[in-house]
PDB file of C-alpha atoms in Angstrom:
ATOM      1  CA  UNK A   1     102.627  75.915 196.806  1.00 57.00           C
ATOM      2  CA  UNK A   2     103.453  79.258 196.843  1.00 69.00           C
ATOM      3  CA  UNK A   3     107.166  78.828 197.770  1.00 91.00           C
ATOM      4  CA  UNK A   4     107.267  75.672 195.275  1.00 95.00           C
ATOM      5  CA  UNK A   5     107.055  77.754 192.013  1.00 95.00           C
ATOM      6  CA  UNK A   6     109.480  79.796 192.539  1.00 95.00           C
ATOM      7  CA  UNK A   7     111.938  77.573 193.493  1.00 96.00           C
ATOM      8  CA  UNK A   8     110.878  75.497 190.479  1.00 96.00           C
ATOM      9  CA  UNK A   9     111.465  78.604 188.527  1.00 95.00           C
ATOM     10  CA  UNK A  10     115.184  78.656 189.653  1.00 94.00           C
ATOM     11  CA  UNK A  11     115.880  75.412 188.969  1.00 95.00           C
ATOM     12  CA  UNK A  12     114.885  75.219 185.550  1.00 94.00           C
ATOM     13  CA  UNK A  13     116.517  78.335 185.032  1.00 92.00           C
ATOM     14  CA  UNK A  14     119.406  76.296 185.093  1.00 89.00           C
ATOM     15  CA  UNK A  15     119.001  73.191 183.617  1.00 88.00           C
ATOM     16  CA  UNK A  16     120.750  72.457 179.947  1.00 83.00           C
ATOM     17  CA  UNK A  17     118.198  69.554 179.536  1.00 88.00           C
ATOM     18  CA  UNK A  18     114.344  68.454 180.260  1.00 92.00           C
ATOM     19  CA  UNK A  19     114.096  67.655 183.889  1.00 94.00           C
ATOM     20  CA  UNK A  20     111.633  64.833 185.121  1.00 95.00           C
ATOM     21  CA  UNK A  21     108.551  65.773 187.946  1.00 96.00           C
ATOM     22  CA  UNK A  22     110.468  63.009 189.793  1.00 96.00           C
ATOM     23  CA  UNK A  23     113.614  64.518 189.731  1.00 95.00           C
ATOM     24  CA  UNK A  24     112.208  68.408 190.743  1.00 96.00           C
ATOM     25  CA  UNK A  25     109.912  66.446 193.133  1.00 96.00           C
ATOM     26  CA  UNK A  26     113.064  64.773 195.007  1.00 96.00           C
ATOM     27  CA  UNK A  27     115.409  67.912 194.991  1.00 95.00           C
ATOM     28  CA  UNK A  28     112.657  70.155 196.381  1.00 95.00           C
ATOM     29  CA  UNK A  29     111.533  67.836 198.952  1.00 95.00           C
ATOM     30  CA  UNK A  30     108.127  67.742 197.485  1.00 95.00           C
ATOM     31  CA  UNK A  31     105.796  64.697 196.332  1.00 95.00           C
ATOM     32  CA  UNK A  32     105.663  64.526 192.669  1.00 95.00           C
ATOM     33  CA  UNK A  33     101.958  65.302 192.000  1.00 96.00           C
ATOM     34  CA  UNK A  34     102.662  68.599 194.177  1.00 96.00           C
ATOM     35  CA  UNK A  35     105.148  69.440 191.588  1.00 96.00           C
ATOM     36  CA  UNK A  36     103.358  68.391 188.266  1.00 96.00           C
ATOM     37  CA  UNK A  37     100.402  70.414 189.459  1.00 96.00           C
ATOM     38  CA  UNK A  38     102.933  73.440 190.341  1.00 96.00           C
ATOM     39  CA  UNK A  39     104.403  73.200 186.846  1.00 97.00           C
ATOM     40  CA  UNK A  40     101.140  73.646 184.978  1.00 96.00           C
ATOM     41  CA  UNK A  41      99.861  76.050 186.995  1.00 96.00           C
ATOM     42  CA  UNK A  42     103.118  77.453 185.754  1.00 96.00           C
ATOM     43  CA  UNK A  43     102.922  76.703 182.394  1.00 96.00           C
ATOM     44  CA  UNK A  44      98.806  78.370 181.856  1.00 96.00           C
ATOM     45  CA  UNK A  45     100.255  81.586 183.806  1.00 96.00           C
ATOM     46  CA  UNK A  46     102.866  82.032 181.148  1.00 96.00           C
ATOM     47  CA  UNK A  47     100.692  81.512 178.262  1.00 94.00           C
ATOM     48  CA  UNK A  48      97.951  83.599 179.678  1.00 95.00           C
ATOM     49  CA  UNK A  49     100.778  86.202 180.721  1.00 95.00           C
ATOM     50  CA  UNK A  50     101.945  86.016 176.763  1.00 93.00           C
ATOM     51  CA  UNK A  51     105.902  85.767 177.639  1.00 94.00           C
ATOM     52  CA  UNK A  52     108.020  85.377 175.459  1.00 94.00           C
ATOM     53  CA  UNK A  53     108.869  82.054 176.560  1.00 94.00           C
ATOM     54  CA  UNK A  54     106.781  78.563 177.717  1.00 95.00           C
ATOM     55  CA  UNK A  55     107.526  75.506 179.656  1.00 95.00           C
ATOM     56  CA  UNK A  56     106.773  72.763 177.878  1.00 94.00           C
ATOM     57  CA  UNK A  57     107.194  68.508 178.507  1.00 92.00           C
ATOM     58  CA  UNK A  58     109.919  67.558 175.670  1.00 91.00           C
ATOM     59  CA  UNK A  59     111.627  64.061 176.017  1.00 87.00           C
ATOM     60  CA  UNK A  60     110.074  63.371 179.329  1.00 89.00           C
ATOM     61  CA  UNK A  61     110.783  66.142 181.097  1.00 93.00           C
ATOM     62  CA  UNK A  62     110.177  69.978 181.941  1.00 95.00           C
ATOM     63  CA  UNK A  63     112.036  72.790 180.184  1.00 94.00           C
ATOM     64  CA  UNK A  64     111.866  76.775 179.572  1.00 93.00           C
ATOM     65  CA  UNK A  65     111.715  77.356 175.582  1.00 92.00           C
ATOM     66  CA  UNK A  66     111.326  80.520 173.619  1.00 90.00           C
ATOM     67  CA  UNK A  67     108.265  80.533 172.056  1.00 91.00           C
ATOM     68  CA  UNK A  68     107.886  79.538 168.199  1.00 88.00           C
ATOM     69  CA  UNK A  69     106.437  83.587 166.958  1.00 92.00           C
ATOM     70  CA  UNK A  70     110.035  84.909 168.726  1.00 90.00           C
ATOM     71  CA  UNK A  71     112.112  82.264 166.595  1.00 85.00           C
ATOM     72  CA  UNK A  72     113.669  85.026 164.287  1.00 85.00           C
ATOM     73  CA  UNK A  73     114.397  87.250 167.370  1.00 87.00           C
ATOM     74  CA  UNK A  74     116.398  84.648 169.051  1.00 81.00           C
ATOM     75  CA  UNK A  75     118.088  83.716 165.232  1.00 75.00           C
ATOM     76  CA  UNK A  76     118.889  87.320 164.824  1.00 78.00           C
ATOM     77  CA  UNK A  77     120.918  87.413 168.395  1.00 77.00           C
ATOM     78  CA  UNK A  78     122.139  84.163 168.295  1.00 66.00           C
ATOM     79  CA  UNK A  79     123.065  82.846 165.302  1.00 60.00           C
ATOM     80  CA  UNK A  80     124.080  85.714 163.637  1.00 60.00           C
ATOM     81  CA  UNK A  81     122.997  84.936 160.463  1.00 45.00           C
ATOM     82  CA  UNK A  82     124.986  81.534 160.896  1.00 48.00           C
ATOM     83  CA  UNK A  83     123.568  78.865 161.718  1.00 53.00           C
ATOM     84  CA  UNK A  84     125.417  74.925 161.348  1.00 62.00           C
ATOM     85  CA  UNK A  85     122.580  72.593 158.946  1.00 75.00           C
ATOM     86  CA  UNK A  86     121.919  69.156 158.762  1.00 81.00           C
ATOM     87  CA  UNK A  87     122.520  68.068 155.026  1.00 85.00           C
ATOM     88  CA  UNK A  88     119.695  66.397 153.167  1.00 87.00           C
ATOM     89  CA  UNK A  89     122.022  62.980 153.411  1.00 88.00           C
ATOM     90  CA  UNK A  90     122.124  63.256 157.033  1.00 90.00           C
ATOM     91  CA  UNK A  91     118.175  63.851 157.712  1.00 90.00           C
ATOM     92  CA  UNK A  92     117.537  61.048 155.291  1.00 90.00           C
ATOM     93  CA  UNK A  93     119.951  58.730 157.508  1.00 93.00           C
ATOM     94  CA  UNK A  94     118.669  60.124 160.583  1.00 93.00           C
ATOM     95  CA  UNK A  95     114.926  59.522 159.751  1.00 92.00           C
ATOM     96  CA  UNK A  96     115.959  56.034 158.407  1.00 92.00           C
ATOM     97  CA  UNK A  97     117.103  55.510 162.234  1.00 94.00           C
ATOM     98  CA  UNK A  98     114.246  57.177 164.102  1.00 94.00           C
ATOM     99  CA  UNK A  99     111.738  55.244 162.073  1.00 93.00           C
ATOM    100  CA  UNK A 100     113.667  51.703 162.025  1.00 92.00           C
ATOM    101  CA  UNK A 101     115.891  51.742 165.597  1.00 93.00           C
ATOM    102  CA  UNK A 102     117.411  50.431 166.459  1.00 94.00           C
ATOM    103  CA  UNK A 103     118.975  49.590 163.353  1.00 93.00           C
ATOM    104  CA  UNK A 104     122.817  48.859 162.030  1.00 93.00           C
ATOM    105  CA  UNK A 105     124.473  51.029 159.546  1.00 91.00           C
ATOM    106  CA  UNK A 106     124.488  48.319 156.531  1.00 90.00           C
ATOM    107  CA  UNK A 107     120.559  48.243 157.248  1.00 91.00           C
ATOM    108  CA  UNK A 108     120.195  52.221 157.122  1.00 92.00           C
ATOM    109  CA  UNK A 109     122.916  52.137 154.213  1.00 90.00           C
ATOM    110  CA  UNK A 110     120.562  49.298 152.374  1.00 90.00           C
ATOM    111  CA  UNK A 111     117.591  51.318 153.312  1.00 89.00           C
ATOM    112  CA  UNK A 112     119.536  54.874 151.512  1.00 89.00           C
ATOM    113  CA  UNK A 113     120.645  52.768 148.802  1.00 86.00           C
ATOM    114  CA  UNK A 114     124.349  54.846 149.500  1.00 87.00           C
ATOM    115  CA  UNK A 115     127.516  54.289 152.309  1.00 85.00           C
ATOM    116  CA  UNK A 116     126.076  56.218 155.146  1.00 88.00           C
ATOM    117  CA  UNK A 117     129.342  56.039 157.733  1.00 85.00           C
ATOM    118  CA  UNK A 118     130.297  59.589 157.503  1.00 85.00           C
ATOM    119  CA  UNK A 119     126.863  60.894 158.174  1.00 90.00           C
ATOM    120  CA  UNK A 120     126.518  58.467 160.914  1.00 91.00           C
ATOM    121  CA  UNK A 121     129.268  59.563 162.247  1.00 88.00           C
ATOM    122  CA  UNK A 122     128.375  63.406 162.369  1.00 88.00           C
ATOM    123  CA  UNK A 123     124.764  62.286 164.011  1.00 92.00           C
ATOM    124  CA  UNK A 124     126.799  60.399 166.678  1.00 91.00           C
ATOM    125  CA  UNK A 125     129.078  63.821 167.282  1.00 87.00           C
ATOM    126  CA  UNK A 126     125.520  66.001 167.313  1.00 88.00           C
ATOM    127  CA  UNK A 127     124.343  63.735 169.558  1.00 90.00           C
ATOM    128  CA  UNK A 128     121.038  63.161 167.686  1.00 93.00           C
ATOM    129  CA  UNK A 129     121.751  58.793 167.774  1.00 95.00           C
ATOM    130  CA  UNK A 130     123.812  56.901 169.998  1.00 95.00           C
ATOM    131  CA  UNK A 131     124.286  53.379 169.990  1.00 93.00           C
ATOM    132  CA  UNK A 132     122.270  50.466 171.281  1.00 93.00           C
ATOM    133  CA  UNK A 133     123.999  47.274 171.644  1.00 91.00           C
ATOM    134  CA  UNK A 134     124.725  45.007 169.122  1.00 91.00           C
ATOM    135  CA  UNK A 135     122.634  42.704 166.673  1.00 88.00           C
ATOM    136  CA  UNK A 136     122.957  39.040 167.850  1.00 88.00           C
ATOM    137  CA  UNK A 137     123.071  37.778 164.416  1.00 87.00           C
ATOM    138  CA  UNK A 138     125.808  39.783 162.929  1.00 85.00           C
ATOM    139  CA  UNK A 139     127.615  41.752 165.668  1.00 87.00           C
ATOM    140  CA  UNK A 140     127.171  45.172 164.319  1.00 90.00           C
ATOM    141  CA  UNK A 141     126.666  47.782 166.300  1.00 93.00           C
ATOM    142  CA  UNK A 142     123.061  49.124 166.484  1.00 95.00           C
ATOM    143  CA  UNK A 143     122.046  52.758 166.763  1.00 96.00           C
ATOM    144  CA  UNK A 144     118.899  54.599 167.921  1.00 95.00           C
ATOM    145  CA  UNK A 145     118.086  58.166 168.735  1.00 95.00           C
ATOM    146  CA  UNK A 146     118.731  60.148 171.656  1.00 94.00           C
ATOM    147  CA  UNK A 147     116.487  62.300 173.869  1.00 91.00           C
ATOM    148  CA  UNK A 148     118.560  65.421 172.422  1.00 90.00           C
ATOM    149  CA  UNK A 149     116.696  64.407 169.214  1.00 92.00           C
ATOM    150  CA  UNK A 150     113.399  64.647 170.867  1.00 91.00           C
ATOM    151  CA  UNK A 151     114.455  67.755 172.684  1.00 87.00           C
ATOM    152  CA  UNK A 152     115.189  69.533 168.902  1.00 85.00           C
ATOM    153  CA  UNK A 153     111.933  67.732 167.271  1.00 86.00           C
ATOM    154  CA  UNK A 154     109.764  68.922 170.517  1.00 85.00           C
ATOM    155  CA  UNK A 155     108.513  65.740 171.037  1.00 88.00           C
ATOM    156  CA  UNK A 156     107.846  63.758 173.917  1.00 87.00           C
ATOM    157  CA  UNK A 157     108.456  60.564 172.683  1.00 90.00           C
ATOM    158  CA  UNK A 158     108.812  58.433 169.720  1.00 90.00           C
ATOM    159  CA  UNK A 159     105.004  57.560 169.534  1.00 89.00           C
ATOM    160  CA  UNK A 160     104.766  61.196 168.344  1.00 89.00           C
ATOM    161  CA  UNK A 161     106.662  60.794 164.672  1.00 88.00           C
ATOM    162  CA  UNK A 162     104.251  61.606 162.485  1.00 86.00           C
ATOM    163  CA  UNK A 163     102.761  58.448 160.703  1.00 82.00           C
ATOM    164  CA  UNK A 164     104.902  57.517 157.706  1.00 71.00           C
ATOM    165  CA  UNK A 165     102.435  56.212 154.615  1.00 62.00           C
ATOM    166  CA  UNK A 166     101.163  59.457 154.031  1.00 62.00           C
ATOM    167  CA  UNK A 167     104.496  60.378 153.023  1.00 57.00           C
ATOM    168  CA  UNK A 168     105.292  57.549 150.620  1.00 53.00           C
ATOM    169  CA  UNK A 169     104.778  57.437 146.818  1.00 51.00           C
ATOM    170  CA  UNK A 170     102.007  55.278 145.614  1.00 45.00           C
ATOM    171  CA  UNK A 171     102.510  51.690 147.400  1.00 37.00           C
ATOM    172  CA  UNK A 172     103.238  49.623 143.709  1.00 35.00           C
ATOM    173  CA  UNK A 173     105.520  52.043 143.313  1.00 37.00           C
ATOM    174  CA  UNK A 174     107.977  51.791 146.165  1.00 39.00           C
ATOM    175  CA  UNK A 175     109.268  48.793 148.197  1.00 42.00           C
ATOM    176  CA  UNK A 176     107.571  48.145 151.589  1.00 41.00           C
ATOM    177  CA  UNK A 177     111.322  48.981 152.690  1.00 46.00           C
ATOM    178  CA  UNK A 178     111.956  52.063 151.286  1.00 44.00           C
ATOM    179  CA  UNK A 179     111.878  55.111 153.297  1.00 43.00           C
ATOM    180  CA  UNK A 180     111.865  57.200 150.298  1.00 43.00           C
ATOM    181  CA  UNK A 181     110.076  60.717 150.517  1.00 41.00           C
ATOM    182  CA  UNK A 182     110.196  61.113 154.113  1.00 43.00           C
ATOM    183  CA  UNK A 183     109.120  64.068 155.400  1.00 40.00           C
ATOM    184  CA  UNK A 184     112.253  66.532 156.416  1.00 39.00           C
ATOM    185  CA  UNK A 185     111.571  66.956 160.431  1.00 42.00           C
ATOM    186  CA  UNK A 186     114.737  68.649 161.329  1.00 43.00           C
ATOM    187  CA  UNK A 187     113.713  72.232 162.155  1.00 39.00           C
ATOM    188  CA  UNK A 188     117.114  73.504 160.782  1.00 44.00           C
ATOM    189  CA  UNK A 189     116.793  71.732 157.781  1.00 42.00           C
ATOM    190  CA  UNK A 190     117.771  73.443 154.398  1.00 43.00           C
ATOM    191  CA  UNK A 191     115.617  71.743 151.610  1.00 39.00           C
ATOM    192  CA  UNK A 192     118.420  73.081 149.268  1.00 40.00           C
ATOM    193  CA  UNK A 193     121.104  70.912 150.489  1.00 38.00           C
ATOM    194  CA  UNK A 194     122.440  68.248 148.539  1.00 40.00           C
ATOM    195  CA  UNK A 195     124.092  65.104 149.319  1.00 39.00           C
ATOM    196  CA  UNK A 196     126.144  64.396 146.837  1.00 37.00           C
ATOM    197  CA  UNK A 197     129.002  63.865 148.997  1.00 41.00           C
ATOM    198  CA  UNK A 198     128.334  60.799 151.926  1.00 48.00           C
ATOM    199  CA  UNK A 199     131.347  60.810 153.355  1.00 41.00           C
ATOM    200  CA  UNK A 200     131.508  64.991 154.239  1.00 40.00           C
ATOM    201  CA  UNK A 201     131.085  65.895 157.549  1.00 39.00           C
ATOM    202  CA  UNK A 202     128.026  67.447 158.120  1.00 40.00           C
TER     203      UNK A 202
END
């Protein structure tokens, strides 16, 4: 064990996305309980240790991540005061697809009550849906998300969306359909955005 966390160290040093126990396990040449047990032992000494980073499960996998109370740090060096937003018309689209995938874009667009191609378009080129086949009935393409997406929402899988009613208006009030008054869940959301425009690139 004791040469195991470092070298698990040095790997996910170097990883650009969340890496499975099986995956460590086989490149190490370790079983993969010996390496889930290595990587919360790893994960307690950090947040006992109070780094300035954790390693957390996101999207199946293991990952480094700065910790949430050294966000505007990291913005500051970064993002330089810049920082590229999701437009309210794209987390309304991508919430319709989280919460209905997979799902064409008529059904999302039926859903929004608006065209919704552009902003599909920019979620395919962020990398937050991809598609999944095609409906039998009609041939269109179907879309779902990705793991990116759970990677940015810090979730480990879709079972972890937060539950949906709460959010709705009162139930005579709103179509079983509708998807109306979702919650924003994008962390760099900007609850001043419009959406006037669909079709802009977001």
């Amino acid at each position: 064990m004791s040469d195991l966390k470092p070298a698990l160290e040095a790997v996910l040093m170097v990883v650009d996305e969340p890496v499975t126990e099986e995956r460590l396990a086989k490149a190490l040449d370790r079983t993969p309980r010996e390496v889930a047990l290595a990587l919360r032992e790893l994960a307690d000494e950090y947040a006992v240790q109070g780094r300035g980073f954790e390693l957390r499960v996101v999207a199946g996998g293991w990952r480094y991540y700065t910790r949430a109370e050294h966000a505007a740090a990291v913005e500051a060096f970064v993002l330089d005061g810049q920082q590229a937003r999701l437009t309210q018309a794209a987390l309304e689209t991508l919430a319709v697809v989280a919460y209905r995938q997979p799902v064409s874009r008529s059904r999302v667009s039926a859903v929004r009550g608006v065209n919704c191609d552009g902003v599909m378009r920019t979620l395919l080129q962020r990398g937050l849906v991809e598609e999944a086949g095609a409906e039998p009935e009609t041939g269109a393409i179907l879309y779902r998300t990705t793991n990116y997406f759970l990677e940015r929402m810090g979730l480990r899988g879709l079972d972890e969306l937060p539950e949906l009613a709460p959010f709705l208006p009162e139930a005579e009030a709103v179509e079983a359909d509708s998807l109306e008054g979702v919650p924003s869940f994008d962390p760099d959301a900007d609850d001043g955005a419009g959406h006037a425009d669909e079709t802009t690139e977001v």
